[in-house]
Short mmCIF file of C-alpha atoms in Angstrom, two decimals:
data_model
loop_
_atom_site.label_atom_id
_atom_site.label_comp_id
_atom_site.label_asym_id
_atom_site.label_seq_id
_atom_site.Cartn_x
_atom_site.Cartn_y
_atom_site.Cartn_z
CA GLY E 1 -9.02 18.89 2.41
CA ALA E 2 -10.18 15.92 4.51
CA GLY E 3 -7.57 13.40 3.28
CA VAL E 4 -4.34 12.24 4.67
CA SER E 5 -1.78 15.09 4.51
CA GLN E 6 1.92 14.33 4.25
CA THR E 7 4.91 16.79 4.27
CA PRO E 8 7.12 17.48 2.79
CA SER E 9 6.12 16.14 -0.53
CA ASN E 10 9.73 15.96 -1.66
CA LYS E 11 12.89 15.84 0.31
CA VAL E 12 16.41 15.81 -1.07
CA THR E 13 19.23 15.35 1.60
CA GLU E 14 22.75 14.17 1.72
CA LYS E 15 24.01 10.80 2.90
CA GLY E 16 24.41 10.73 6.72
CA LYS E 17 21.84 13.61 7.38
CA TYR E 18 18.69 13.34 9.73
CA VAL E 19 15.27 13.43 8.06
CA GLU E 20 11.79 13.91 9.48
CA LEU E 21 8.64 13.06 7.53
CA ARG E 22 5.14 14.19 8.90
CA CYS E 23 1.74 12.59 8.44
CA ASP E 24 -1.59 14.16 9.40
CA PRO E 25 -4.25 11.44 9.20
CA ILE E 26 -7.85 11.90 8.53
CA SER E 27 -9.64 13.27 11.55
CA GLY E 28 -10.98 10.56 13.79
CA HIS E 29 -8.97 7.80 12.28
CA THR E 30 -7.37 5.85 15.06
CA ALA E 31 -5.13 3.64 13.01
CA LEU E 32 -2.05 4.87 11.21
CA TYR E 33 0.43 3.12 9.06
CA TRP E 34 3.86 4.00 7.47
CA TYR E 35 4.77 2.11 4.21
CA ARG E 36 7.71 2.66 1.95
CA GLN E 37 7.38 2.21 -1.88
CA SER E 38 10.35 1.85 -4.18
CA LEU E 39 10.18 2.25 -7.88
CA GLY E 40 8.37 -0.65 -9.59
CA GLN E 41 7.42 -2.27 -6.19
CA GLY E 42 4.47 -2.45 -3.98
CA PRO E 43 4.26 -0.58 -0.77
CA GLU E 44 6.28 -2.22 1.95
CA PHE E 45 5.06 -2.20 5.55
CA LEU E 46 7.03 -0.27 8.14
CA ILE E 47 4.99 0.43 11.27
CA TYR E 48 1.34 0.60 12.51
CA PHE E 49 0.03 2.80 15.36
CA GLN E 50 -3.20 2.23 17.18
CA GLY E 51 -3.68 5.46 19.04
CA THR E 52 -0.48 6.77 20.51
CA GLY E 53 1.33 3.41 20.69
CA ALA E 54 3.28 1.53 17.94
CA ALA E 55 1.32 -1.69 17.78
CA ASP E 56 3.68 -3.26 15.26
CA ASP E 57 7.05 -1.78 14.28
CA SER E 58 8.31 -5.09 12.83
CA GLY E 59 8.76 -3.54 9.27
CA LEU E 60 11.21 -0.81 10.33
CA PRO E 61 14.48 -1.91 8.42
CA ASN E 62 16.90 -1.09 11.35
CA ASP E 63 17.41 1.16 14.35
CA ARG E 64 17.98 4.34 12.17
CA PHE E 65 14.27 4.40 11.59
CA PHE E 66 11.86 5.54 14.33
CA ALA E 67 8.33 6.84 14.34
CA VAL E 68 6.18 8.52 16.98
CA ARG E 69 2.48 9.48 17.35
CA PRO E 70 2.49 11.36 20.70
CA GLU E 71 -1.07 12.67 20.77
CA GLY E 72 -2.64 9.83 18.74
CA SER E 73 -3.08 12.05 15.57
CA VAL E 74 -0.06 13.41 13.79
CA SER E 75 2.88 10.99 13.23
CA THR E 76 6.53 11.73 12.43
CA LEU E 77 8.78 9.19 10.71
CA LYS E 78 12.36 9.81 11.69
CA ILE E 79 15.42 8.47 9.80
CA GLN E 80 18.91 9.04 11.18
CA ARG E 81 22.09 8.79 9.30
CA THR E 82 20.33 8.38 6.02
CA GLU E 83 21.87 6.14 3.29
CA ARG E 84 21.26 6.14 -0.44
CA GLY E 85 19.19 2.87 -0.10
CA ASP E 86 16.67 4.84 2.05
CA SER E 87 15.64 6.72 -1.25
CA ALA E 88 11.91 5.87 -1.80
CA VAL E 89 8.40 7.29 -1.46
CA TYR E 90 7.27 7.15 2.17
CA LEU E 91 3.44 6.53 2.29
CA CYS E 92 1.37 7.30 5.24
CA ALA E 93 -2.22 5.82 5.61
CA SER E 94 -5.03 5.85 8.14
CA SER E 95 -8.19 3.94 8.75
CA PRO E 96 -11.12 4.55 10.92
CA THR E 97 -11.14 1.30 12.75
CA ALA E 98 -8.88 -1.59 13.22
CA GLY E 99 -10.11 -5.11 12.21
CA PRO E 100 -9.77 -8.25 14.17
CA GLY E 101 -6.21 -8.48 15.54
CA GLY E 102 -5.70 -4.74 15.01
CA TYR E 103 -5.47 -4.53 11.28
CA THR E 104 -7.71 -3.63 8.33
CA GLY E 105 -6.93 -3.68 4.57
CA GLU E 106 -9.20 -0.63 3.92
CA LEU E 107 -6.59 2.17 4.10
CA PHE E 108 -6.69 5.79 2.94
CA PHE E 109 -3.25 6.81 1.75
CA GLY E 110 -1.52 10.26 1.62
CA GLU E 111 0.26 11.35 -1.47
CA GLY E 112 3.53 10.46 -0.04
CA SER E 113 6.82 12.05 0.82
CA ARG E 114 9.57 11.34 -1.92
CA LEU E 115 12.93 10.99 -0.15
CA THR E 116 16.05 11.25 -2.27
CA VAL E 117 19.38 10.77 -0.53
CA LEU E 118 22.38 11.87 -2.49
CA GLN J 1 9.41 -15.51 -2.13
CA LYS J 2 7.14 -12.55 -1.79
CA GLU J 3 3.90 -13.19 0.11
CA VAL J 4 1.82 -11.69 -2.82
CA GLU J 5 2.87 -12.21 -6.49
CA GLN J 6 1.56 -10.36 -9.51
CA ASN J 7 2.69 -10.21 -13.14
CA SER J 8 4.25 -6.80 -13.67
CA GLY J 9 2.90 -6.30 -17.09
CA PRO J 10 2.40 -4.09 -18.92
CA LEU J 11 -0.98 -5.54 -19.78
CA SER J 12 -2.17 -3.88 -22.93
CA VAL J 13 -5.89 -3.90 -23.42
CA PRO J 14 -8.03 -2.34 -26.18
CA GLU J 15 -10.63 0.19 -25.19
CA GLY J 16 -13.85 -1.59 -24.35
CA ALA J 17 -12.33 -4.90 -23.79
CA ILE J 18 -11.93 -6.90 -20.43
CA ALA J 19 -8.75 -6.58 -18.56
CA SER J 20 -7.95 -9.75 -16.44
CA LEU J 21 -5.50 -9.28 -13.61
CA ASN J 22 -4.16 -12.20 -11.39
CA CYS J 23 -2.59 -12.50 -8.11
CA THR J 24 -1.45 -15.38 -5.96
CA TYR J 25 -0.58 -15.50 -2.29
CA SER J 26 1.65 -17.95 -0.31
CA ASP J 27 0.14 -17.52 3.33
CA ARG J 28 -2.73 -20.01 3.83
CA GLY J 29 -3.76 -17.88 6.86
CA SER J 30 -4.68 -14.92 4.66
CA GLN J 31 -8.40 -14.30 4.80
CA SER J 32 -8.88 -10.77 3.49
CA PHE J 33 -7.88 -9.50 0.04
CA PHE J 34 -7.77 -6.12 -1.68
CA TRP J 35 -7.26 -4.36 -4.91
CA TYR J 36 -5.74 -0.96 -5.08
CA ARG J 37 -5.33 1.28 -8.05
CA GLN J 38 -2.28 3.46 -8.28
CA TYR J 39 -2.06 6.16 -11.06
CA SER J 40 1.47 7.05 -12.03
CA GLY J 41 3.04 9.48 -9.38
CA LYS J 42 -0.07 9.15 -7.08
CA SER J 43 -0.94 7.14 -3.93
CA PRO J 44 -2.90 3.85 -4.00
CA GLU J 45 -6.56 3.94 -3.76
CA LEU J 46 -8.84 1.07 -2.69
CA ILE J 47 -11.22 -0.18 -5.47
CA MET J 48 -12.29 -3.67 -4.24
CA SER J 49 -12.12 -5.85 -1.10
CA ILE J 50 -13.07 -9.54 -1.09
CA TYR J 51 -13.33 -11.90 1.94
CA SER J 52 -15.23 -14.96 0.63
CA ASN J 53 -14.64 -17.45 -2.03
CA GLY J 54 -16.52 -16.58 -5.33
CA ASP J 55 -17.14 -13.38 -7.18
CA LYS J 56 -17.85 -9.89 -5.98
CA GLU J 57 -19.05 -7.26 -8.46
CA ASP J 58 -18.89 -3.42 -8.06
CA GLY J 59 -19.72 -1.49 -11.21
CA ARG J 60 -17.25 -2.43 -14.02
CA PHE J 61 -15.10 -4.28 -11.54
CA THR J 62 -15.36 -7.92 -10.52
CA ALA J 63 -13.08 -9.57 -7.96
CA GLN J 64 -12.68 -13.31 -7.71
CA LEU J 65 -11.35 -15.29 -4.87
CA ASN J 66 -10.27 -18.99 -4.70
CA LYS J 67 -8.81 -19.78 -1.29
CA ALA J 68 -8.01 -23.38 -2.17
CA SER J 69 -5.81 -22.34 -5.01
CA GLN J 70 -4.67 -19.25 -3.15
CA TYR J 71 -5.58 -17.03 -6.15
CA VAL J 72 -7.21 -13.69 -6.51
CA SER J 73 -8.26 -11.92 -9.64
CA LEU J 74 -9.75 -8.66 -10.89
CA LEU J 75 -11.69 -8.18 -14.04
CA ILE J 76 -12.20 -4.68 -15.55
CA ARG J 77 -15.11 -4.67 -17.99
CA ASP J 78 -15.47 -2.12 -20.81
CA SER J 79 -11.91 -0.87 -20.07
CA GLN J 80 -11.49 2.92 -20.47
CA PRO J 81 -8.33 4.93 -21.04
CA SER J 82 -8.90 6.30 -17.46
CA ASP J 83 -8.32 2.73 -16.17
CA SER J 84 -4.70 2.92 -17.21
CA ALA J 85 -2.81 2.52 -13.93
CA THR J 86 -0.92 -0.02 -11.79
CA TYR J 87 -3.19 -2.39 -9.83
CA LEU J 88 -1.87 -3.60 -6.67
CA CYS J 89 -3.15 -6.98 -5.00
CA ALA J 90 -2.92 -6.99 -1.19
CA ALA J 91 -3.64 -9.54 1.53
CA ILE J 92 -3.80 -9.47 5.25
CA ASP J 93 -1.29 -12.14 6.35
CA SER J 94 -1.36 -14.44 9.36
CA TRP J 95 0.22 -11.80 11.50
CA GLY J 96 -2.47 -9.20 10.48
CA LYS J 97 -0.20 -7.07 8.32
CA LEU J 98 -1.42 -5.81 4.94
CA GLN J 99 1.00 -7.08 2.36
CA PHE J 100 1.08 -5.81 -1.20
CA GLY J 101 2.22 -7.31 -4.47
CA ALA J 102 4.44 -5.39 -6.85
CA GLY J 103 1.54 -4.46 -8.98
CA THR J 104 0.46 -5.05 -12.61
CA GLN J 105 0.55 -2.06 -15.00
CA VAL J 106 -2.57 -1.86 -17.25
CA VAL J 107 -2.53 0.24 -20.36
CA VAL J 108 -5.80 0.73 -22.09
CA THR J 109 -5.29 1.77 -25.76
CA PRO J 110 -8.00 3.81 -27.66
#
């Protein structure tokens, strides 16, 4: 398909383990976003990439979270020493352009990676 | 206080009636506003954007914006069971980030 692809769709891990979540954006989309959504809440901003660089990582909760986009396409969100509070759906979104200031509200979301930390 | 506030619902609407969803935002610097629809277990999908005061209509959906009151609304006319979903209000804040409300659950009853 031509949509945003996220893998894995489900990940169950134990507290303290390392996790990688992958996002393959829509071809040609330069902007890529990671959001986190907990049950009953709206998506919470984590990080935004414009091309290969992280233009804004102010939403990453702490230094256990890190994301890369080395070739300006696929992105990986990395979580070290997972905690039970990290359990959520991690959503990736892309957009074809960035608006003024680098952001746009017209995002195309993937189906998410549901992370459960036991 | 969250930047974008919505009633969580559920909002129960008879089939064929108008569903009215409300949203307020706290950042006066916000200029762009969006409504996303999210079906249970699925990802958000953009349905409307609005940038200027007034009404914007797209099919059965009408978005309304009042920047002076910091208020955004969404009307769904002729509600259908397929409209049952959570509707997320979102705004681009002064720092350029897209901030979401917690969403309003809409249930359309046949």
